[in-house]
C-alpha positions as a LaTeX table, in Angstrom:
\begin{tabular}{lrrr}
\hline
Residue & $x$ (\AA) & $y$ (\AA) & $z$ (\AA) \\
\hline
Met1 & 89.43 & 193.71 & 34.03 \\
Asp2 & 92.87 & 191.77 & 34.10 \\
Glu3 & 94.50 & 191.14 & 30.70 \\
Gln4 & 94.71 & 187.42 & 31.57 \\
Asp5 & 91.02 & 187.34 & 31.90 \\
Thr6 & 90.67 & 188.56 & 28.23 \\
Leu7 & 89.27 & 185.67 & 26.18 \\
Leu8 & 89.11 & 187.67 & 22.84 \\
Asp9 & 90.28 & 191.00 & 21.75 \\
Val10 & 90.13 & 191.66 & 18.10 \\
Val11 & 90.04 & 194.87 & 16.05 \\
Leu12 & 87.98 & 194.59 & 12.88 \\
Arg13 & 88.79 & 196.86 & 10.00 \\
Pro14 & 87.75 & 197.07 & 6.40 \\
Ala15 & 90.44 & 196.08 & 3.72 \\
Pro16 & 92.68 & 199.07 & 3.15 \\
Pro17 & 92.23 & 200.83 & $-0.35$ \\
Leu18 & 95.11 & 201.20 & $-2.56$ \\
Ser19 & 98.07 & 203.56 & $-1.39$ \\
Pro20 & 97.51 & 207.25 & $-1.97$ \\
Arg21 & 100.26 & 207.19 & $-4.23$ \\
Thr22 & 98.73 & 204.56 & $-6.54$ \\
Leu23 & 95.43 & 206.13 & $-6.30$ \\
Leu24 & 96.90 & 209.51 & $-7.57$ \\
Ile25 & 98.73 & 207.37 & $-10.50$ \\
Val26 & 95.20 & 205.91 & $-11.41$ \\
Leu27 & 93.56 & 209.24 & $-11.27$ \\
Ala28 & 96.41 & 210.85 & $-13.58$ \\
Ile29 & 95.90 & 208.19 & $-16.05$ \\
Val30 & 92.21 & 208.58 & $-16.30$ \\
Ala31 & 92.50 & 212.31 & $-16.44$ \\
Ala32 & 95.12 & 212.03 & $-19.25$ \\
Ile33 & 92.74 & 209.79 & $-21.21$ \\
Asn34 & 89.51 & 212.04 & $-20.45$ \\
Ala35 & 91.85 & 215.12 & $-21.49$ \\
Ser36 & 92.65 & 213.21 & $-24.96$ \\
Phe37 & 89.22 & 212.53 & $-25.61$ \\
Ala38 & 88.00 & 216.04 & $-24.57$ \\
Ile39 & 90.40 & 217.37 & $-27.03$ \\
Phe40 & 89.26 & 215.18 & $-29.68$ \\
Phe41 & 85.73 & 216.11 & $-29.04$ \\
Met42 & 86.66 & 219.87 & $-29.02$ \\
Leu43 & 88.24 & 219.63 & $-32.35$ \\
Arg44 & 85.29 & 218.08 & $-33.81$ \\
Gly45 & 82.99 & 220.64 & $-32.46$ \\
Ala46 & 81.45 & 218.96 & $-29.56$ \\
Trp47 & 82.67 & 221.44 & $-27.00$ \\
Pro48 & 79.84 & 220.61 & $-24.70$ \\
Met49 & 81.49 & 217.34 & $-23.94$ \\
Leu50 & 84.39 & 218.94 & $-21.91$ \\
Pro51 & 82.47 & 219.62 & $-18.60$ \\
Phe52 & 81.45 & 215.86 & $-18.58$ \\
Met53 & 84.82 & 214.74 & $-19.02$ \\
Gly54 & 85.96 & 216.94 & $-16.16$ \\
Ala55 & 83.13 & 215.75 & $-14.17$ \\
Asp56 & 84.08 & 212.17 & $-14.64$ \\
Val57 & 87.60 & 212.67 & $-13.29$ \\
Ala58 & 86.10 & 214.71 & $-10.21$ \\
Leu59 & 83.50 & 212.04 & $-9.36$ \\
Leu60 & 86.39 & 209.47 & $-9.54$ \\
Ala61 & 88.64 & 211.62 & $-7.21$ \\
Trp62 & 85.66 & 211.87 & $-4.99$ \\
Ala63 & 85.19 & 208.08 & $-4.85$ \\
Phe64 & 88.83 & 207.49 & $-4.02$ \\
Arg65 & 88.56 & 210.06 & $-1.27$ \\
Ala66 & 85.26 & 208.42 & 0.14 \\
Ser67 & 86.90 & 204.86 & 0.01 \\
Glu68 & 90.01 & 206.03 & 1.84 \\
Arg69 & 87.82 & 207.65 & 4.63 \\
Ala70 & 85.34 & 204.57 & 5.07 \\
Ala71 & 88.60 & 202.50 & 5.53 \\
Lys72 & 89.19 & 204.19 & 8.81 \\
Arg73 & 86.31 & 202.96 & 10.53 \\
Glu74 & 86.92 & 200.06 & 12.97 \\
Glu75 & 85.08 & 197.71 & 15.69 \\
His76 & 87.08 & 196.49 & 18.70 \\
Val77 & 85.85 & 193.52 & 20.28 \\
Val78 & 86.79 & 192.69 & 23.82 \\
Leu79 & 85.47 & 189.56 & 25.62 \\
Thr80 & 86.06 & 188.57 & 29.15 \\
Pro81 & 84.09 & 186.07 & 31.39 \\
Ser82 & 81.93 & 188.80 & 32.81 \\
Leu83 & 81.65 & 191.24 & 29.87 \\
Leu84 & 81.49 & 191.45 & 25.87 \\
Lys85 & 82.27 & 195.04 & 24.84 \\
Val86 & 82.18 & 196.22 & 21.27 \\
Ala87 & 83.52 & 199.85 & 20.62 \\
Arg88 & 82.97 & 201.26 & 17.24 \\
Arg89 & 84.91 & 204.23 & 15.61 \\
Pro90 & 83.17 & 205.42 & 12.61 \\
Pro91 & 85.26 & 207.61 & 10.05 \\
Lys92 & 83.23 & 210.62 & 11.29 \\
Gly93 & 81.31 & 211.38 & 14.31 \\
Ala94 & 81.80 & 210.19 & 17.86 \\
Pro95 & 82.91 & 206.70 & 18.91 \\
Ser96 & 80.27 & 204.42 & 20.50 \\
Glu97 & 80.38 & 201.47 & 22.75 \\
Phe98 & 78.26 & 198.62 & 23.40 \\
Thr99 & 78.33 & 196.09 & 26.38 \\
Phe100 & 76.54 & 192.83 & 26.78 \\
Asn101 & 76.62 & 189.96 & 29.36 \\
Pro102 & 78.34 & 186.93 & 27.55 \\
Tyr103 & 76.07 & 184.49 & 29.10 \\
Trp104 & 72.97 & 185.99 & 27.32 \\
Val105 & 74.45 & 186.93 & 23.82 \\
Arg106 & 73.34 & 184.91 & 20.87 \\
Val107 & 75.59 & 185.07 & 17.60 \\
Glu108 & 73.91 & 184.82 & 14.48 \\
Met109 & 75.42 & 184.13 & 10.83 \\
Ala110 & 73.95 & 182.53 & 7.88 \\
Val111 & 75.71 & 179.32 & 6.73 \\
Pro112 & 76.98 & 179.30 & 4.16 \\
Pro113 & 78.07 & 182.78 & 4.26 \\
Gln114 & 76.83 & 185.09 & 1.28 \\
His115 & 77.34 & 188.64 & 0.29 \\
Gly116 & 74.21 & 189.74 & 2.25 \\
Ser117 & 74.84 & 187.48 & 5.25 \\
Gln118 & 75.04 & 189.55 & 8.48 \\
Leu119 & 76.82 & 188.80 & 11.73 \\
Thr120 & 74.24 & 189.92 & 14.46 \\
Leu121 & 74.49 & 189.79 & 18.17 \\
Trp122 & 71.29 & 189.36 & 20.01 \\
Ser123 & 70.72 & 189.90 & 23.71 \\
His124 & 67.35 & 190.72 & 25.68 \\
Gly125 & 65.51 & 191.55 & 22.26 \\
Lys126 & 68.28 & 194.05 & 20.99 \\
Ser127 & 70.55 & 193.29 & 18.03 \\
Leu128 & 74.09 & 194.65 & 17.04 \\
Arg129 & 75.43 & 194.17 & 13.66 \\
Leu130 & 79.29 & 193.50 & 13.48 \\
Gly131 & 81.78 & 193.75 & 10.71 \\
Ser132 & 79.28 & 194.75 & 8.06 \\
Phe133 & 82.64 & 195.86 & 6.03 \\
Leu134 & 84.22 & 192.49 & 5.97 \\
Pro135 & 83.92 & 189.98 & 3.11 \\
Pro136 & 81.56 & 187.15 & 3.89 \\
Val137 & 84.14 & 184.62 & 4.46 \\
Glu138 & 86.05 & 186.76 & 7.08 \\
Arg139 & 82.72 & 187.53 & 8.65 \\
Ala140 & 81.85 & 184.01 & 9.00 \\
Ser141 & 85.25 & 183.19 & 10.57 \\
Phe142 & 84.96 & 185.84 & 13.03 \\
Ala143 & 81.57 & 184.63 & 13.94 \\
Glu144 & 82.81 & 181.20 & 14.59 \\
Arg145 & 85.90 & 182.46 & 16.46 \\
Leu146 & 83.35 & 184.83 & 18.64 \\
Lys147 & 81.08 & 181.74 & 19.29 \\
Ser148 & 83.83 & 179.64 & 20.36 \\
Ala149 & 85.26 & 182.48 & 22.87 \\
Leu150 & 81.53 & 182.89 & 24.22 \\
Arg151 & 81.28 & 179.15 & 25.01 \\
Ala152 & 84.66 & 179.59 & 26.90 \\
Ala153 & 83.36 & 182.62 & 28.61 \\
Arg154 & 80.09 & 180.78 & 29.86 \\
Ala155 & 82.40 & 177.90 & 31.07 \\
Val156 & 84.43 & 180.05 & 33.51 \\
Pro157 & 82.91 & 180.62 & 36.96 \\
Val158 & 82.45 & 184.05 & 37.58 \\
\hline
\end{tabular}
């Protein structure tokens, strides 16, 4: 596969979360507010509230970590006149790769794009969803770009 034959080469990634430093600052602020409430409740005799105030901060820290991990996934889409290849790299687990003949691939995306709209590739009765982590407008924009590139791939004699 020559680089000059490549009609489309795109890496799809989710929007990055805040920087680790910013997340740590937000977590520290929430922890300080929760600590002040915990002290207030403890002085009033409501000491059973303390574990809940700590659990709140722990769950927020877990959510920040999960968000950061999820942002590391990506989908690499490469289209040549003879091959459409989608390589997925999940945040955990083994990468996977899907290949299609561009002549037989159909791209589906709801118009106008909505939050639940999916970008789906269809070929020979099988489907593959792409860019589920992208905002609807970006997903629709990529769908149009992919459709255009597929039309170009079909026009090139193999």
